[in-house]
Short mmCIF file of C-alpha atoms in Angstrom, two decimals:
data_model
loop_
_atom_site.label_atom_id
_atom_site.label_comp_id
_atom_site.label_asym_id
_atom_site.label_seq_id
_atom_site.Cartn_x
_atom_site.Cartn_y
_atom_site.Cartn_z
CA UNK A 76 -82.10 146.01 51.67
CA UNK A 77 -81.26 146.77 48.09
CA UNK A 78 -79.29 143.54 47.76
CA UNK A 79 -82.03 141.40 49.39
CA UNK A 80 -84.68 142.95 47.19
CA UNK A 81 -82.88 142.27 43.91
CA UNK A 82 -84.22 138.76 43.22
CA UNK A 83 -87.81 139.84 43.97
CA UNK A 84 -87.34 143.00 41.95
CA UNK A 85 -86.11 141.08 38.90
CA UNK A 86 -88.92 138.58 39.23
CA UNK A 87 -91.64 141.20 39.51
CA UNK A 88 -90.28 143.26 36.64
CA UNK A 89 -90.09 140.18 34.48
CA UNK A 90 -93.66 139.23 35.37
CA UNK A 91 -94.91 142.76 34.74
CA UNK A 92 -93.29 142.79 31.30
CA UNK A 93 -95.28 139.68 30.39
CA UNK A 94 -98.43 141.17 31.88
CA UNK A 95 -99.18 144.54 30.22
CA UNK A 96 -101.85 145.22 32.84
CA UNK A 97 -99.18 145.03 35.52
CA UNK A 98 -101.68 143.65 38.01
CA UNK A 99 -98.91 141.29 39.10
CA UNK A 100 -97.21 143.93 41.19
CA UNK A 101 -100.45 145.15 42.70
CA UNK A 102 -101.50 141.62 43.60
CA UNK A 103 -98.27 141.08 45.58
CA UNK A 104 -98.82 144.21 47.72
CA UNK A 105 -98.26 145.22 50.40
CA UNK A 106 -94.51 145.77 50.18
CA UNK A 107 -92.40 148.29 52.05
CA UNK A 108 -92.67 151.69 50.37
CA UNK A 109 -88.94 151.70 49.65
CA UNK A 110 -89.20 148.41 47.75
CA UNK A 111 -92.20 149.61 45.78
CA UNK A 112 -90.34 152.73 44.72
CA UNK A 113 -87.38 150.60 43.58
CA UNK A 114 -89.69 148.39 41.55
CA UNK A 115 -91.66 151.23 40.03
CA UNK A 116 -88.56 153.05 38.85
CA UNK A 117 -88.01 150.07 36.53
CA UNK A 118 -91.50 149.88 35.07
CA UNK A 119 -92.51 151.91 32.02
CA UNK A 120 -95.11 154.65 32.20
CA UNK A 121 -97.97 152.72 30.64
CA UNK A 122 -97.65 149.75 32.97
CA UNK A 123 -97.02 151.97 35.95
CA UNK A 124 -100.25 153.83 35.33
CA UNK A 125 -102.08 150.50 35.18
CA UNK A 126 -100.55 149.63 38.54
CA UNK A 127 -101.59 152.97 40.01
CA UNK A 128 -105.19 152.53 38.92
CA UNK A 129 -105.45 148.85 39.88
CA UNK A 130 -104.81 149.05 43.61
CA UNK A 131 -105.18 151.70 46.28
CA UNK A 132 -102.44 149.92 48.20
CA UNK A 133 -99.75 150.98 45.73
CA UNK A 134 -101.16 153.90 43.75
CA UNK A 135 -99.53 156.62 45.90
CA UNK A 136 -96.00 155.32 45.28
CA UNK A 137 -96.68 154.63 41.60
CA UNK A 138 -98.06 158.11 40.97
CA UNK A 139 -95.16 159.68 42.85
CA UNK A 140 -92.66 157.96 40.54
CA UNK A 141 -94.63 159.02 37.47
CA UNK A 142 -94.78 162.58 38.71
CA UNK A 143 -91.02 162.66 39.31
CA UNK A 144 -90.42 161.41 35.76
CA UNK A 145 -92.78 164.00 34.31
CA UNK A 146 -91.13 166.82 36.20
CA UNK A 147 -87.61 165.80 35.22
CA UNK A 148 -87.93 165.28 31.48
CA UNK A 149 -88.51 168.01 28.91
CA UNK A 150 -91.94 168.29 27.37
CA UNK A 151 -90.52 167.41 23.96
CA UNK A 152 -88.60 164.33 25.06
CA UNK A 153 -91.48 161.89 24.68
CA UNK A 154 -93.97 164.00 22.80
CA UNK A 155 -96.44 163.52 25.63
CA UNK A 156 -97.29 166.07 28.32
CA UNK A 157 -96.87 165.46 32.05
CA UNK A 158 -99.82 163.52 33.40
CA UNK A 159 -99.70 163.15 37.14
CA UNK A 160 -101.02 166.49 38.44
CA UNK A 161 -104.31 166.09 36.59
CA UNK A 162 -104.48 162.42 37.58
CA UNK A 163 -104.06 163.45 41.19
CA UNK A 164 -106.96 165.89 40.90
CA UNK A 165 -109.15 163.35 39.11
CA UNK A 166 -108.51 160.69 41.76
CA UNK A 167 -108.59 163.06 44.77
CA UNK A 168 -105.02 162.13 45.70
CA UNK A 169 -104.15 165.17 47.77
CA UNK A 170 -101.56 163.46 50.07
CA UNK A 171 -99.83 161.98 47.03
CA UNK A 172 -99.84 165.34 45.28
CA UNK A 173 -98.28 167.05 48.28
CA UNK A 174 -95.54 164.42 48.59
CA UNK A 175 -94.78 164.59 44.88
CA UNK A 176 -94.51 168.39 44.97
CA UNK A 177 -92.08 168.17 47.85
CA UNK A 178 -89.88 165.89 45.73
CA UNK A 179 -89.22 168.59 43.17
CA UNK A 180 -92.19 168.18 40.90
CA UNK A 181 -93.38 171.77 41.04
CA UNK A 182 -92.12 172.63 37.58
CA UNK A 183 -94.69 170.27 36.06
CA UNK A 184 -97.51 172.28 37.62
CA UNK A 185 -97.85 174.47 34.54
CA UNK A 186 -97.63 171.65 31.98
CA UNK A 187 -100.71 170.18 30.35
CA UNK A 188 -101.87 166.69 31.16
CA UNK A 189 -104.79 164.67 29.86
CA UNK A 190 -107.72 164.50 32.26
CA UNK A 191 -110.62 162.13 31.94
CA UNK A 192 -114.01 163.68 31.23
CA UNK A 193 -116.69 161.04 30.81
CA UNK A 194 -115.53 158.55 28.18
CA UNK A 195 -112.68 160.59 26.76
CA UNK A 196 -109.74 162.73 27.83
CA UNK A 197 -109.00 166.42 27.37
CA UNK A 198 -105.73 168.35 27.78
CA UNK A 199 -105.67 170.62 30.83
CA UNK A 200 -103.19 172.50 32.94
CA UNK A 201 -103.56 171.17 36.50
CA UNK A 202 -104.89 174.49 37.80
CA UNK A 203 -107.53 174.81 35.08
CA UNK A 204 -108.64 171.22 35.55
CA UNK A 205 -108.91 171.63 39.33
CA UNK A 206 -110.98 174.80 38.78
CA UNK A 207 -113.15 173.08 36.15
CA UNK A 208 -114.12 170.27 38.54
CA UNK A 209 -114.30 172.54 41.59
CA UNK A 210 -111.46 170.97 43.63
CA UNK A 211 -110.69 174.10 45.65
CA UNK A 212 -107.99 172.52 47.82
CA UNK A 213 -106.04 171.48 44.73
CA UNK A 214 -106.44 174.98 43.28
CA UNK A 215 -104.98 176.40 46.47
CA UNK A 216 -102.12 173.86 46.50
CA UNK A 217 -101.19 174.49 42.87
CA UNK A 218 -101.17 178.26 43.36
CA UNK A 219 -98.90 177.85 46.40
CA UNK A 220 -96.45 175.89 44.23
CA UNK A 221 -96.26 178.38 41.38
CA UNK A 222 -99.18 177.60 39.08
CA UNK A 223 -99.79 180.53 36.74
CA UNK A 224 -103.19 181.93 37.67
CA UNK A 225 -103.76 183.53 34.25
CA UNK A 226 -102.90 180.40 32.26
CA UNK A 227 -105.72 179.75 29.80
CA UNK A 228 -106.99 176.44 28.47
CA UNK A 229 -109.37 175.29 25.74
CA UNK A 230 -112.91 174.51 26.79
CA UNK A 231 -113.65 170.75 26.77
CA UNK A 232 -115.18 169.58 23.51
CA UNK A 233 -118.11 168.13 25.44
CA UNK A 234 -119.08 171.66 26.43
CA UNK A 235 -118.59 173.04 22.92
CA UNK A 236 -121.41 170.80 21.77
CA UNK A 237 -123.80 172.57 24.16
CA UNK A 238 -122.18 176.01 24.32
CA UNK A 239 -120.80 176.64 20.82
CA UNK A 240 -120.19 180.27 21.80
CA UNK A 241 -116.96 179.08 23.40
CA UNK A 242 -115.35 177.71 20.22
CA UNK A 243 -111.85 179.00 19.40
CA UNK A 244 -111.53 180.47 22.88
CA UNK A 245 -109.26 179.66 25.80
CA UNK A 246 -110.43 180.29 29.34
CA UNK A 247 -108.56 180.91 32.58
CA UNK A 248 -109.15 178.96 35.77
CA UNK A 249 -111.47 181.70 37.06
CA UNK A 250 -113.63 181.50 33.96
CA UNK A 251 -113.81 177.72 34.20
CA UNK A 252 -114.83 177.81 37.86
CA UNK A 253 -117.55 180.38 37.16
CA UNK A 254 -118.84 178.59 34.09
CA UNK A 255 -119.22 175.36 36.09
CA UNK A 256 -120.84 177.09 39.05
CA UNK A 257 -117.97 176.49 41.49
CA UNK A 258 -118.46 179.78 43.27
CA UNK A 259 -116.18 179.09 46.25
CA UNK A 260 -113.32 178.18 43.93
CA UNK A 261 -113.96 181.37 41.98
CA UNK A 262 -113.90 183.36 45.22
CA UNK A 263 -110.50 181.87 46.05
CA UNK A 264 -109.08 182.73 42.63
CA UNK A 265 -110.35 186.31 42.87
CA UNK A 266 -108.84 186.61 46.34
CA UNK A 267 -105.52 185.42 44.89
CA UNK A 268 -105.60 188.19 42.29
CA UNK A 269 -107.12 186.49 39.24
CA UNK A 270 -108.03 188.91 36.46
CA UNK A 271 -111.69 189.23 35.45
CA UNK A 272 -110.53 189.01 31.84
CA UNK A 273 -111.05 185.27 31.51
CA UNK A 274 -111.62 184.36 27.84
CA UNK A 275 -109.19 184.90 24.99
CA UNK A 276 -109.68 184.23 21.31
CA UNK A 277 -106.79 182.42 19.66
CA UNK A 278 -105.91 182.27 15.99
CA UNK A 279 -103.08 179.94 14.92
CA UNK A 280 -101.78 179.86 18.48
CA UNK A 281 -101.72 183.62 18.99
CA UNK A 282 -104.02 185.72 21.15
CA UNK A 283 -106.09 187.93 18.86
CA UNK A 284 -108.55 189.54 21.27
CA UNK A 285 -110.30 189.44 24.61
CA UNK A 286 -113.41 187.34 23.96
CA UNK A 287 -115.30 187.72 27.22
CA UNK A 288 -114.93 188.48 30.90
CA UNK A 289 -115.89 186.94 34.22
CA UNK A 290 -119.41 188.38 34.12
CA UNK A 291 -120.18 186.54 30.89
CA UNK A 292 -118.88 183.28 32.38
CA UNK A 293 -120.75 183.82 35.66
CA UNK A 294 -124.01 184.34 33.76
CA UNK A 295 -123.75 180.77 32.44
CA UNK A 296 -124.47 179.31 35.87
CA UNK A 297 -126.17 180.07 39.15
CA UNK A 298 -123.23 181.60 41.03
CA UNK A 299 -125.28 183.21 43.79
CA UNK A 300 -124.37 186.86 44.33
CA UNK A 301 -121.24 186.58 42.19
CA UNK A 302 -122.87 188.50 39.31
CA UNK A 303 -123.53 191.46 41.61
CA UNK A 304 -120.04 191.28 43.12
CA UNK A 305 -118.37 191.27 39.73
CA UNK A 306 -120.25 194.44 38.79
CA UNK A 307 -119.97 196.30 42.08
CA UNK A 308 -116.50 195.22 43.22
CA UNK A 309 -114.50 194.11 40.19
CA UNK A 310 -115.45 196.60 37.49
CA UNK A 311 -117.50 194.39 35.19
CA UNK A 312 -120.55 195.88 33.49
CA UNK A 313 -123.87 194.61 32.16
CA UNK A 314 -122.99 196.44 28.92
CA UNK A 315 -119.68 194.59 28.45
CA UNK A 316 -119.50 193.10 24.96
CA UNK A 317 -118.23 189.59 24.33
CA UNK A 318 -116.93 188.41 20.96
CA UNK A 319 -118.20 185.03 19.74
CA UNK A 320 -118.72 183.26 16.43
CA UNK A 321 -122.38 184.30 16.77
CA UNK A 322 -121.37 187.95 17.00
CA UNK A 323 -121.28 190.40 19.87
CA UNK A 324 -123.18 189.32 22.97
CA UNK A 325 -123.99 190.99 26.29
CA UNK A 326 -124.03 189.16 29.64
CA UNK A 327 -127.83 188.91 29.38
CA UNK A 328 -127.45 186.85 26.18
CA UNK A 329 -125.13 184.46 28.01
CA UNK A 330 -127.62 184.13 30.87
CA UNK A 331 -130.32 183.09 28.41
CA UNK A 332 -128.19 180.10 27.37
CA UNK A 333 -128.71 178.25 30.63
CA UNK A 334 -131.24 176.48 32.80
CA UNK A 335 -130.73 179.32 35.29
CA UNK A 336 -131.59 181.90 32.64
CA UNK A 337 -134.60 183.37 34.44
CA UNK A 338 -132.69 183.87 37.70
CA UNK A 339 -129.66 185.43 36.07
CA UNK A 340 -131.78 187.64 33.80
CA UNK A 341 -133.43 189.05 36.91
CA UNK A 342 -130.04 189.64 38.54
CA UNK A 343 -128.66 191.40 35.48
CA UNK A 344 -131.81 193.52 35.05
CA UNK A 345 -131.53 194.65 38.67
CA UNK A 346 -128.04 195.90 37.78
CA UNK A 347 -129.26 197.83 34.74
CA UNK A 348 -129.25 195.33 31.88
CA UNK A 349 -131.42 196.37 28.91
CA UNK A 350 -133.91 193.64 28.00
CA UNK A 351 -134.41 195.18 24.56
CA UNK A 352 -130.73 195.67 23.76
CA UNK A 353 -129.62 195.11 20.18
CA UNK A 354 -125.95 194.44 19.50
CA UNK A 355 -126.17 193.05 15.99
CA UNK A 356 -126.37 189.39 16.96
CA UNK A 357 -128.95 187.03 15.46
CA UNK A 358 -130.27 189.34 12.74
CA UNK A 359 -130.11 192.23 15.23
CA UNK A 360 -132.82 190.71 17.37
CA UNK A 361 -133.51 191.38 21.03
CA UNK A 362 -132.73 189.10 23.98
CA UNK A 363 -136.29 187.74 23.65
CA UNK A 364 -135.54 186.63 20.08
CA UNK A 365 -132.40 184.98 21.45
CA UNK A 366 -134.39 183.22 24.19
CA UNK A 367 -136.87 181.79 21.67
CA UNK A 368 -134.49 180.91 18.87
CA UNK A 369 -131.08 180.70 20.51
CA UNK A 370 -129.20 177.52 21.38
CA UNK A 371 -129.74 177.21 25.14
CA UNK A 372 -127.62 174.72 27.05
CA UNK A 373 -130.75 173.02 28.39
CA UNK A 374 -133.40 173.56 25.71
CA UNK A 375 -136.84 172.66 27.02
CA UNK A 376 -140.19 174.37 27.12
CA UNK A 377 -140.16 175.10 30.84
CA UNK A 378 -136.79 176.86 30.93
CA UNK A 379 -137.54 178.75 27.71
CA UNK A 380 -140.86 179.98 29.08
CA UNK A 381 -139.35 180.91 32.45
CA UNK A 382 -136.57 182.91 30.80
CA UNK A 383 -138.98 184.58 28.36
CA UNK A 384 -141.32 185.43 31.25
CA UNK A 385 -138.45 187.05 33.16
CA UNK A 386 -137.61 189.17 30.09
CA UNK A 387 -141.24 190.14 29.49
CA UNK A 388 -141.81 190.98 33.16
CA UNK A 389 -138.80 193.29 32.95
CA UNK A 390 -140.23 195.12 29.94
CA UNK A 391 -139.12 193.17 26.88
CA UNK A 392 -141.03 194.11 23.71
CA UNK A 393 -143.01 191.00 22.82
CA UNK A 394 -143.57 192.21 19.23
CA UNK A 395 -140.02 193.41 18.53
CA UNK A 396 -138.82 192.67 14.99
CA UNK A 397 -135.39 191.66 13.83
CA UNK A 398 -133.95 192.89 10.54
CA UNK A 399 -135.82 190.11 8.71
CA UNK A 400 -139.06 191.39 10.29
CA UNK A 401 -139.41 188.27 12.40
CA UNK A 402 -141.08 188.54 15.79
CA UNK A 403 -140.36 186.16 18.69
CA UNK A 404 -143.75 184.58 17.92
CA UNK A 405 -142.91 183.90 14.27
CA UNK A 406 -139.61 182.37 15.37
CA UNK A 407 -141.47 180.00 17.70
CA UNK A 408 -143.73 179.03 14.79
CA UNK A 409 -140.75 178.34 12.52
CA UNK A 410 -139.38 176.02 15.18
CA UNK A 411 -142.82 174.41 15.63
CA UNK A 412 -142.66 175.01 19.37
CA UNK A 413 -146.35 174.72 20.20
CA UNK A 414 -146.02 175.42 23.95
CA UNK A 415 -143.96 178.55 23.27
CA UNK A 416 -146.42 179.79 20.63
CA UNK A 417 -149.23 179.35 23.15
CA UNK A 418 -147.17 181.09 25.87
CA UNK A 419 -146.43 184.13 23.70
CA UNK A 420 -150.04 184.43 22.54
CA UNK A 421 -151.16 184.36 26.17
CA UNK A 422 -148.73 187.22 26.86
CA UNK A 423 -150.37 189.23 24.11
CA UNK A 424 -148.15 188.62 21.09
CA UNK A 425 -149.58 190.06 17.87
CA UNK A 426 -149.96 187.46 15.12
CA UNK A 427 -149.76 190.27 12.55
CA UNK A 428 -146.47 191.74 13.82
CA UNK A 429 -143.90 192.03 11.05
CA UNK A 430 -145.44 190.40 8.00
CA UNK A 431 -148.31 188.10 7.06
CA UNK A 432 -146.22 185.33 5.52
CA UNK A 433 -145.39 183.51 8.74
CA UNK A 434 -147.51 180.47 7.96
CA UNK A 435 -146.30 180.26 4.36
CA UNK A 436 -142.68 180.32 5.51
CA UNK A 437 -143.49 177.76 8.22
CA UNK A 438 -145.05 175.55 5.56
CA UNK A 439 -141.78 175.60 3.64
CA UNK A 440 -139.99 174.28 6.72
CA UNK A 441 -142.24 171.26 7.18
CA UNK A 442 -140.29 168.12 6.22
CA UNK A 443 -141.93 166.02 3.55
CA UNK A 444 -143.26 163.36 5.86
CA UNK A 445 -146.55 163.09 7.81
CA UNK A 446 -147.14 166.35 9.69
CA UNK A 447 -146.35 166.00 13.38
CA UNK A 448 -148.64 167.06 16.19
CA UNK A 449 -146.66 170.21 17.12
CA UNK A 450 -146.89 171.50 13.54
CA UNK A 451 -150.67 171.11 13.61
CA UNK A 452 -150.80 172.77 17.01
CA UNK A 453 -148.77 175.80 15.90
CA UNK A 454 -150.97 176.36 12.85
CA UNK A 455 -154.18 175.88 14.85
CA UNK A 456 -153.01 178.36 17.53
CA UNK A 457 -151.99 180.97 14.99
CA UNK A 458 -155.15 180.59 12.92
CA UNK A 459 -157.31 180.68 16.02
CA UNK A 460 -155.66 183.96 17.00
CA UNK A 461 -156.46 185.49 13.62
CA UNK A 462 -153.27 184.94 11.63
CA UNK A 463 -153.61 185.44 7.89
CA UNK A 464 -153.72 182.25 5.83
CA UNK A 465 -152.78 183.06 2.23
CA UNK A 466 -154.11 180.80 -0.51
CA UNK A 467 -150.52 179.82 -1.21
CA UNK A 468 -150.32 177.98 2.12
CA UNK A 469 -153.39 175.90 1.35
CA UNK A 470 -152.06 175.04 -2.09
CA UNK A 471 -148.72 174.01 -0.58
CA UNK A 472 -150.49 171.75 1.93
CA UNK A 473 -152.40 169.95 -0.81
CA UNK A 474 -149.26 169.61 -2.94
CA UNK A 475 -147.48 167.91 -0.06
CA UNK A 476 -150.19 165.26 -0.17
CA UNK A 477 -148.91 163.47 2.94
CA UNK A 478 -151.62 164.51 5.37
CA UNK A 479 -155.11 165.21 4.08
CA UNK A 480 -156.42 165.98 7.57
CA UNK A 481 -153.87 168.78 7.91
CA UNK A 482 -154.80 170.18 4.51
CA UNK A 483 -158.50 170.08 5.37
CA UNK A 484 -157.82 171.83 8.66
CA UNK A 485 -156.12 174.68 6.82
CA UNK A 486 -158.94 174.81 4.27
CA UNK A 487 -161.48 175.15 7.09
CA UNK A 488 -159.70 178.31 8.25
CA UNK A 489 -159.21 179.65 4.73
CA UNK A 490 -161.65 182.34 3.64
CA UNK A 491 -161.21 183.38 0.01
CA UNK A 492 -160.75 187.09 -0.34
CA UNK A 493 -162.66 189.20 -2.84
CA UNK A 494 -161.28 188.52 -6.28
CA UNK A 495 -160.14 184.97 -5.52
CA UNK A 496 -161.39 182.36 -7.91
#
């Protein structure tokens, strides 16, 4: 067969070299698997990947050849990491992955490959990538073939934009599964002996400290009863401290970051979490300060109010002050979050808590362009609830000169005090 195939092989290789997309080979499928393997062993990696992605009829054989190459050459030979295991996960190629592993590719299981996430790629170990996307069968397969369960990987940059707490940290497969809400995958990893120490801070390539554990990661998503299990069965605690660029955070702070904040706050409170805990983060504010002025993954009025309501229902101090004497209400004003200001006032927030310069400081934050509706609303709500309006705020409004209606509104609320000229 080898002799009969030679003319076709030469022809196809020649055509593929003139066609960087290598759709030539795919278009001439189907061929016997043996012939395809012979052809693919003579095509470079870039073209072979194009072949693999261009036709389901040939992608299994093409990926198998790529995987064999990756597993046989040192990581430093080409300067590029092995690719196939993460490709297999991305494309749901379980049969191909199994065949490739049987052909001696297991040693590539712990090498990083670039996986596609949206419009870009990120480096992942195959196990971490499978855990990240919740492909439990791949996680199981990789563990059976020697994947290191405690191998840690950087969080995708797409997530760092929404969860900056995770910067400069590497996370194990368990942490990734929990963070993404893949509870069944997390259950499998725990059953296989994964440590609950999932996040490690790295400096210049060296581990410097444990950054956070599985309970912090689980609080980022709705993982069912996993939060309770981690506390009751795996030794995690609601008082466990995590180390982030924002400072020290408790699991309840992590819960507040998400759309599931209210649910996870309730779960953590039922396990003993302190809704008024202060650990030095965010000017030593409380979790309620964090909920109002944090950087939630899904910032919107409904989730903020739901999370704040869960904290308040559990006993959070609505008038607690941080070290700058800011209350949660004053923070909402500084952010011009009208619906949140209204919500807190309805819960009984004191407009005089802390200091009486809230509206002056808010005025300083107004950009020098026509005052938007939410700014007006915040001022009207605060003034209607009896907030002090120093003369300085009125003067600042007139000096801005961009919105006379806004200035006149403030003037209507302003009552000169005795001694004012």
